Amino acid sequence: MERSPPYRPAALVTREDRRRRTVLVGFAALIVLSTSPIFGHHVAAGMDTLLAGRDHLGALCLTALHHLLAPVHYIFHVLVVAGLAYAVWDRVRAWLTVRRALAPLEAECPRPEDSFWRAARSANLDPGRLRVVSGLPNPAFTIGWFRPLVYVAAELAEWLAPDELAAVLTHERAHLVRRDPLRLSVLRFLGRMLFWLPALHRLAADVADDAEIAADDAAAAGRPLVLASAILALASWRTPPALVRASVGFYRPDLLDRRIRRLAGEEPAVTSHVTRRSIVGAALALGLVWTSGVLMAHPMSSERPGVLAHCIHKGEWATSHLFCLGSPFGTLRLHCPHVGR
């Protein structure tokens, strides 16, 4: 079993690990639960057996419900297509944001034996994967999906001591090794695609927070206060919010308190971006998508061989046949008055 670093209390390690697993399970569950009712009955059998052979569910007429919820089901199809376009646009915008920020700047590989080259060697980072840029709007960040690179501001050589600079590069190396740019970009893409589930986007933000914490743990091994000192030294850096969202950067002002307190050996609260409102919204959306999906998968009586057509109501509102066996508050009649019409 992995031993926790001395600056991390065991109780904090347990809480963070439990939260990390909960976030990942919740993210995966929302993806499956939100998409399977929309497409499941189109590509796989099984959902149509949930209400097989039934025309009523208690007092409710399933045929009427089918007609009522059919528009809702197709709206979810439209939302997924619109969300896919939105997610592609969001990722393209993020890529263009970084490209515009770097275009006017000159990026160089560290020269042998300069401060960045030595810091990279100390951090076990290949200097060929490091770019030094003067005037960089973010002090240090990692970008690239398939061959990520680490970008650092040339000014860090003056702002930070050599061991602090090495700690920053070790932090970024952790992002590079874990392929966090690709992993977080995929999660953000899914969060945008299913934008009608705000809880999903908030869970993706939780995963991004955990990525920063994990990179801190990799960089703080044996020198937590050195990393804390580097974070504080860069706390006054003003990074454009758009660039923060488009890359995996070292400086995150919203995580400053939590990161410093962890490195100092305290037990800060493990917070989440997920709110009660987003959970309630997700529950309502999933209820609608599952109800409409199951009813759309349920075969109509006219589609079942040898079964008499049920509730044919041409020119009438389906709501008038929602309780075709009678009121749910009264005694149900034995025969549906609309059979055979």
Short mmCIF file of N, CA and C in Angstrom, two decimals, residues 15-111:
data_model
loop_
_atom_site.label_atom_id
_atom_site.label_comp_id
_atom_site.label_asym_id
_atom_site.label_seq_id
_atom_site.Cartn_x
_atom_site.Cartn_y
_atom_site.Cartn_z
N ARG A 15 -9.96 11.08 2.52
CA ARG A 15 -11.06 11.89 2.00
C ARG A 15 -10.86 12.22 0.54
N GLU A 16 -9.63 12.58 0.18
CA GLU A 16 -9.38 12.95 -1.21
C GLU A 16 -9.50 11.76 -2.14
N ASP A 17 -9.01 10.60 -1.72
CA ASP A 17 -9.14 9.40 -2.55
C ASP A 17 -10.60 9.01 -2.73
N ARG A 18 -11.37 9.08 -1.65
CA ARG A 18 -12.79 8.74 -1.74
C ARG A 18 -13.52 9.72 -2.66
N ARG A 19 -13.19 10.99 -2.52
CA ARG A 19 -13.84 11.99 -3.38
C ARG A 19 -13.47 11.78 -4.83
N ARG A 20 -12.18 11.46 -5.10
CA ARG A 20 -11.73 11.26 -6.47
C ARG A 20 -12.47 10.09 -7.12
N ARG A 21 -12.63 9.00 -6.39
CA ARG A 21 -13.37 7.86 -6.93
C ARG A 21 -14.84 8.22 -7.15
N THR A 22 -15.43 8.96 -6.22
CA THR A 22 -16.84 9.35 -6.35
C THR A 22 -17.06 10.22 -7.58
N VAL A 23 -16.13 11.16 -7.81
CA VAL A 23 -16.26 12.05 -8.96
C VAL A 23 -16.19 11.27 -10.26
N LEU A 24 -15.23 10.35 -10.38
CA LEU A 24 -15.09 9.58 -11.61
C LEU A 24 -16.28 8.66 -11.84
N VAL A 25 -16.76 8.01 -10.77
CA VAL A 25 -17.94 7.14 -10.91
C VAL A 25 -19.16 7.98 -11.27
N GLY A 26 -19.32 9.13 -10.64
CA GLY A 26 -20.45 10.00 -10.95
C GLY A 26 -20.41 10.48 -12.38
N PHE A 27 -19.23 10.85 -12.87
CA PHE A 27 -19.10 11.31 -14.25
C PHE A 27 -19.48 10.20 -15.23
N ALA A 28 -18.93 9.01 -15.01
CA ALA A 28 -19.25 7.88 -15.90
C ALA A 28 -20.73 7.53 -15.84
N ALA A 29 -21.31 7.56 -14.64
CA ALA A 29 -22.73 7.21 -14.48
C ALA A 29 -23.61 8.21 -15.23
N LEU A 30 -23.30 9.51 -15.15
CA LEU A 30 -24.11 10.50 -15.84
C LEU A 30 -24.03 10.33 -17.36
N ILE A 31 -22.83 9.99 -17.85
CA ILE A 31 -22.69 9.76 -19.30
C ILE A 31 -23.57 8.60 -19.74
N VAL A 32 -23.49 7.48 -19.01
CA VAL A 32 -24.27 6.29 -19.38
C VAL A 32 -25.76 6.53 -19.22
N LEU A 33 -26.15 7.09 -18.09
CA LEU A 33 -27.58 7.28 -17.81
C LEU A 33 -28.22 8.30 -18.74
N SER A 34 -27.46 9.28 -19.20
CA SER A 34 -28.05 10.32 -20.05
C SER A 34 -28.11 9.94 -21.51
N THR A 35 -27.21 9.06 -21.98
CA THR A 35 -27.18 8.74 -23.40
C THR A 35 -27.84 7.41 -23.75
N SER A 36 -27.83 6.44 -22.83
CA SER A 36 -28.38 5.12 -23.18
C SER A 36 -29.87 5.16 -23.50
N PRO A 37 -30.72 5.93 -22.80
CA PRO A 37 -32.14 5.95 -23.20
C PRO A 37 -32.37 6.64 -24.53
N ILE A 38 -31.45 7.54 -24.93
CA ILE A 38 -31.64 8.28 -26.18
C ILE A 38 -31.34 7.40 -27.38
N PHE A 39 -30.26 6.63 -27.27
CA PHE A 39 -29.82 5.82 -28.42
C PHE A 39 -29.96 4.33 -28.20
N GLY A 40 -30.14 3.91 -26.94
CA GLY A 40 -30.09 2.48 -26.62
C GLY A 40 -31.07 1.65 -27.41
N HIS A 41 -32.33 2.10 -27.51
CA HIS A 41 -33.32 1.27 -28.19
C HIS A 41 -33.16 1.29 -29.70
N HIS A 42 -32.29 2.18 -30.23
CA HIS A 42 -32.04 2.20 -31.66
C HIS A 42 -30.98 1.17 -32.06
N VAL A 43 -30.08 0.86 -31.14
CA VAL A 43 -28.95 0.00 -31.49
C VAL A 43 -28.93 -1.33 -30.74
N ALA A 44 -29.75 -1.47 -29.72
CA ALA A 44 -29.72 -2.72 -28.94
C ALA A 44 -31.12 -3.05 -28.45
N ALA A 45 -31.38 -4.33 -28.32
CA ALA A 45 -32.66 -4.78 -27.79
C ALA A 45 -32.60 -4.82 -26.27
N GLY A 46 -33.77 -4.84 -25.66
CA GLY A 46 -33.80 -4.95 -24.20
C GLY A 46 -34.73 -3.95 -23.56
N MET A 47 -34.65 -2.69 -24.00
CA MET A 47 -35.50 -1.68 -23.38
C MET A 47 -36.97 -1.91 -23.70
N ASP A 48 -37.23 -2.52 -24.88
CA ASP A 48 -38.63 -2.74 -25.25
C ASP A 48 -39.29 -3.83 -24.42
N THR A 49 -38.52 -4.56 -23.64
CA THR A 49 -39.09 -5.61 -22.80
C THR A 49 -39.50 -5.11 -21.43
N LEU A 50 -39.14 -3.85 -21.10
CA LEU A 50 -39.45 -3.34 -19.77
C LEU A 50 -40.95 -3.26 -19.54
N LEU A 51 -41.70 -2.92 -20.59
CA LEU A 51 -43.16 -2.82 -20.49
C LEU A 51 -43.82 -3.73 -21.51
N ALA A 52 -43.16 -4.82 -21.86
CA ALA A 52 -43.65 -5.70 -22.92
C ALA A 52 -45.03 -6.24 -22.59
N GLY A 53 -45.90 -6.22 -23.61
CA GLY A 53 -47.22 -6.81 -23.48
C GLY A 53 -48.20 -5.99 -22.67
N ARG A 54 -47.86 -4.78 -22.29
CA ARG A 54 -48.74 -3.98 -21.46
C ARG A 54 -49.21 -2.75 -22.23
N ASP A 55 -50.48 -2.41 -22.02
CA ASP A 55 -51.03 -1.19 -22.59
C ASP A 55 -51.29 -0.14 -21.52
N HIS A 56 -51.26 -0.57 -20.26
CA HIS A 56 -51.49 0.35 -19.15
C HIS A 56 -50.45 0.14 -18.07
N LEU A 57 -50.16 1.20 -17.37
CA LEU A 57 -49.31 1.15 -16.19
C LEU A 57 -50.15 1.74 -15.06
N GLY A 58 -50.83 0.85 -14.35
CA GLY A 58 -51.83 1.32 -13.39
C GLY A 58 -52.98 1.93 -14.16
N ALA A 59 -53.27 3.19 -13.87
CA ALA A 59 -54.35 3.88 -14.58
C ALA A 59 -53.86 4.60 -15.82
N LEU A 60 -52.57 4.66 -16.02
CA LEU A 60 -52.02 5.42 -17.13
C LEU A 60 -52.03 4.60 -18.41
N CYS A 61 -52.46 5.24 -19.48
CA CYS A 61 -52.45 4.61 -20.80
C CYS A 61 -51.08 4.81 -21.42
N LEU A 62 -50.35 3.72 -21.71
CA LEU A 62 -49.01 3.81 -22.26
C LEU A 62 -49.02 4.35 -23.69
N THR A 63 -50.07 4.09 -24.42
CA THR A 63 -50.16 4.62 -25.78
C THR A 63 -50.25 6.14 -25.75
N ALA A 64 -51.09 6.66 -24.86
CA ALA A 64 -51.21 8.12 -24.73
C ALA A 64 -49.89 8.73 -24.26
N LEU A 65 -49.23 8.07 -23.29
CA LEU A 65 -47.95 8.56 -22.81
C LEU A 65 -46.90 8.55 -23.92
N HIS A 66 -46.96 7.51 -24.77
CA HIS A 66 -46.05 7.42 -25.91
C HIS A 66 -46.19 8.66 -26.79
N HIS A 67 -47.43 9.02 -27.11
CA HIS A 67 -47.66 10.19 -27.96
C HIS A 67 -47.26 11.49 -27.26
N LEU A 68 -47.51 11.57 -25.97
CA LEU A 68 -47.19 12.79 -25.24
C LEU A 68 -45.69 13.03 -25.10
N LEU A 69 -44.92 11.94 -24.88
CA LEU A 69 -43.50 12.09 -24.61
C LEU A 69 -42.62 11.90 -25.84
N ALA A 70 -43.22 11.56 -26.98
CA ALA A 70 -42.43 11.43 -28.21
C ALA A 70 -41.69 12.73 -28.54
N PRO A 71 -42.35 13.92 -28.45
CA PRO A 71 -41.60 15.16 -28.72
C PRO A 71 -40.44 15.37 -27.74
N VAL A 72 -40.64 14.99 -26.47
CA VAL A 72 -39.58 15.15 -25.48
C VAL A 72 -38.38 14.30 -25.87
N HIS A 73 -38.64 13.07 -26.30
CA HIS A 73 -37.55 12.17 -26.69
C HIS A 73 -36.77 12.75 -27.87
N TYR A 74 -37.48 13.27 -28.87
CA TYR A 74 -36.79 13.81 -30.03
C TYR A 74 -36.06 15.11 -29.69
N ILE A 75 -36.57 15.86 -28.70
CA ILE A 75 -35.86 17.05 -28.26
C ILE A 75 -34.50 16.68 -27.68
N PHE A 76 -34.44 15.56 -26.95
CA PHE A 76 -33.15 15.12 -26.41
C PHE A 76 -32.19 14.74 -27.54
N HIS A 77 -32.71 14.16 -28.62
CA HIS A 77 -31.86 13.90 -29.78
C HIS A 77 -31.28 15.20 -30.32
N VAL A 78 -32.13 16.21 -30.44
CA VAL A 78 -31.67 17.50 -30.94
C VAL A 78 -30.65 18.12 -30.00
N LEU A 79 -30.88 17.99 -28.68
CA LEU A 79 -29.95 18.54 -27.70
C LEU A 79 -28.58 17.89 -27.79
N VAL A 80 -28.55 16.58 -28.04
CA VAL A 80 -27.27 15.89 -28.16
C VAL A 80 -26.51 16.38 -29.40
N VAL A 81 -27.22 16.53 -30.52
CA VAL A 81 -26.57 17.01 -31.74
C VAL A 81 -26.08 18.45 -31.55
N ALA A 82 -26.94 19.29 -30.93
CA ALA A 82 -26.53 20.67 -30.66
C ALA A 82 -25.36 20.71 -29.69
N GLY A 83 -25.40 19.83 -28.68
CA GLY A 83 -24.31 19.78 -27.72
C GLY A 83 -23.01 19.33 -28.35
N LEU A 84 -23.09 18.41 -29.31
CA LEU A 84 -21.89 17.95 -30.01
C LEU A 84 -21.25 19.11 -30.77
N ALA A 85 -22.09 19.89 -31.45
CA ALA A 85 -21.56 21.05 -32.17
C ALA A 85 -20.97 22.07 -31.20
N TYR A 86 -21.65 22.28 -30.07
CA TYR A 86 -21.16 23.22 -29.06
C TYR A 86 -19.83 22.76 -28.48
N ALA A 87 -19.70 21.45 -28.22
CA ALA A 87 -18.46 20.92 -27.65
C ALA A 87 -17.30 21.06 -28.62
N VAL A 88 -17.55 20.78 -29.90
CA VAL A 88 -16.50 20.94 -30.91
C VAL A 88 -16.06 22.40 -30.98
N TRP A 89 -17.06 23.31 -30.99
CA TRP A 89 -16.73 24.74 -31.04
C TRP A 89 -15.94 25.16 -29.81
N ASP A 90 -16.30 24.66 -28.64
CA ASP A 90 -15.61 25.02 -27.40
C ASP A 90 -14.16 24.57 -27.43
N ARG A 91 -13.90 23.34 -27.91
CA ARG A 91 -12.53 22.84 -27.96
C ARG A 91 -11.71 23.58 -29.03
N VAL A 92 -12.35 23.91 -30.15
CA VAL A 92 -11.65 24.69 -31.18
C VAL A 92 -11.33 26.08 -30.64
N ARG A 93 -12.27 26.68 -29.93
CA ARG A 93 -12.03 28.00 -29.34
C ARG A 93 -10.88 27.94 -28.35
N ALA A 94 -10.83 26.87 -27.53
CA ALA A 94 -9.74 26.74 -26.57
C ALA A 94 -8.39 26.62 -27.29
N TRP A 95 -8.36 25.84 -28.36
CA TRP A 95 -7.12 25.68 -29.13
C TRP A 95 -6.69 27.01 -29.75
N LEU A 96 -7.66 27.76 -30.29
CA LEU A 96 -7.35 29.05 -30.90
C LEU A 96 -6.88 30.05 -29.85
N THR A 97 -7.44 29.97 -28.63
CA THR A 97 -7.03 30.88 -27.56
C THR A 97 -5.55 30.72 -27.25
N VAL A 98 -5.12 29.46 -27.10
CA VAL A 98 -3.70 29.21 -26.82
C VAL A 98 -2.84 29.61 -28.01
N ARG A 99 -3.31 29.30 -29.21
CA ARG A 99 -2.52 29.62 -30.40
C ARG A 99 -2.34 31.13 -30.54
N ARG A 100 -3.41 31.90 -30.31
CA ARG A 100 -3.29 33.37 -30.40
C ARG A 100 -2.36 33.91 -29.32
N ALA A 101 -2.41 33.31 -28.12
CA ALA A 101 -1.56 33.78 -27.03
C ALA A 101 -0.09 33.52 -27.33
N LEU A 102 0.22 32.41 -28.03
CA LEU A 102 1.61 32.05 -28.29
C LEU A 102 2.15 32.59 -29.61
N ALA A 103 1.23 32.94 -30.53
CA ALA A 103 1.66 33.34 -31.88
C ALA A 103 2.66 34.50 -31.88
N PRO A 104 2.41 35.59 -31.13
CA PRO A 104 3.37 36.71 -31.19
C PRO A 104 4.62 36.51 -30.34
N LEU A 105 4.70 35.40 -29.62
CA LEU A 105 5.81 35.17 -28.70
C LEU A 105 6.80 34.18 -29.30
N GLU A 106 8.04 34.31 -28.91
CA GLU A 106 9.09 33.42 -29.42
C GLU A 106 9.41 32.37 -28.37
N ALA A 107 9.17 31.11 -28.71
CA ALA A 107 9.43 30.00 -27.79
C ALA A 107 10.76 29.36 -28.13
N GLU A 108 11.57 29.12 -27.10
CA GLU A 108 12.88 28.52 -27.30
C GLU A 108 13.07 27.34 -26.37
N CYS A 109 13.85 26.37 -26.83
CA CYS A 109 14.25 25.29 -25.93
C CYS A 109 15.35 25.82 -25.00
N PRO A 110 15.41 25.30 -23.79
CA PRO A 110 16.46 25.77 -22.86
C PRO A 110 17.84 25.45 -23.40
N ARG A 111 18.76 26.37 -23.17
CA ARG A 111 20.14 26.15 -23.61
C ARG A 111 20.86 25.28 -22.59
#
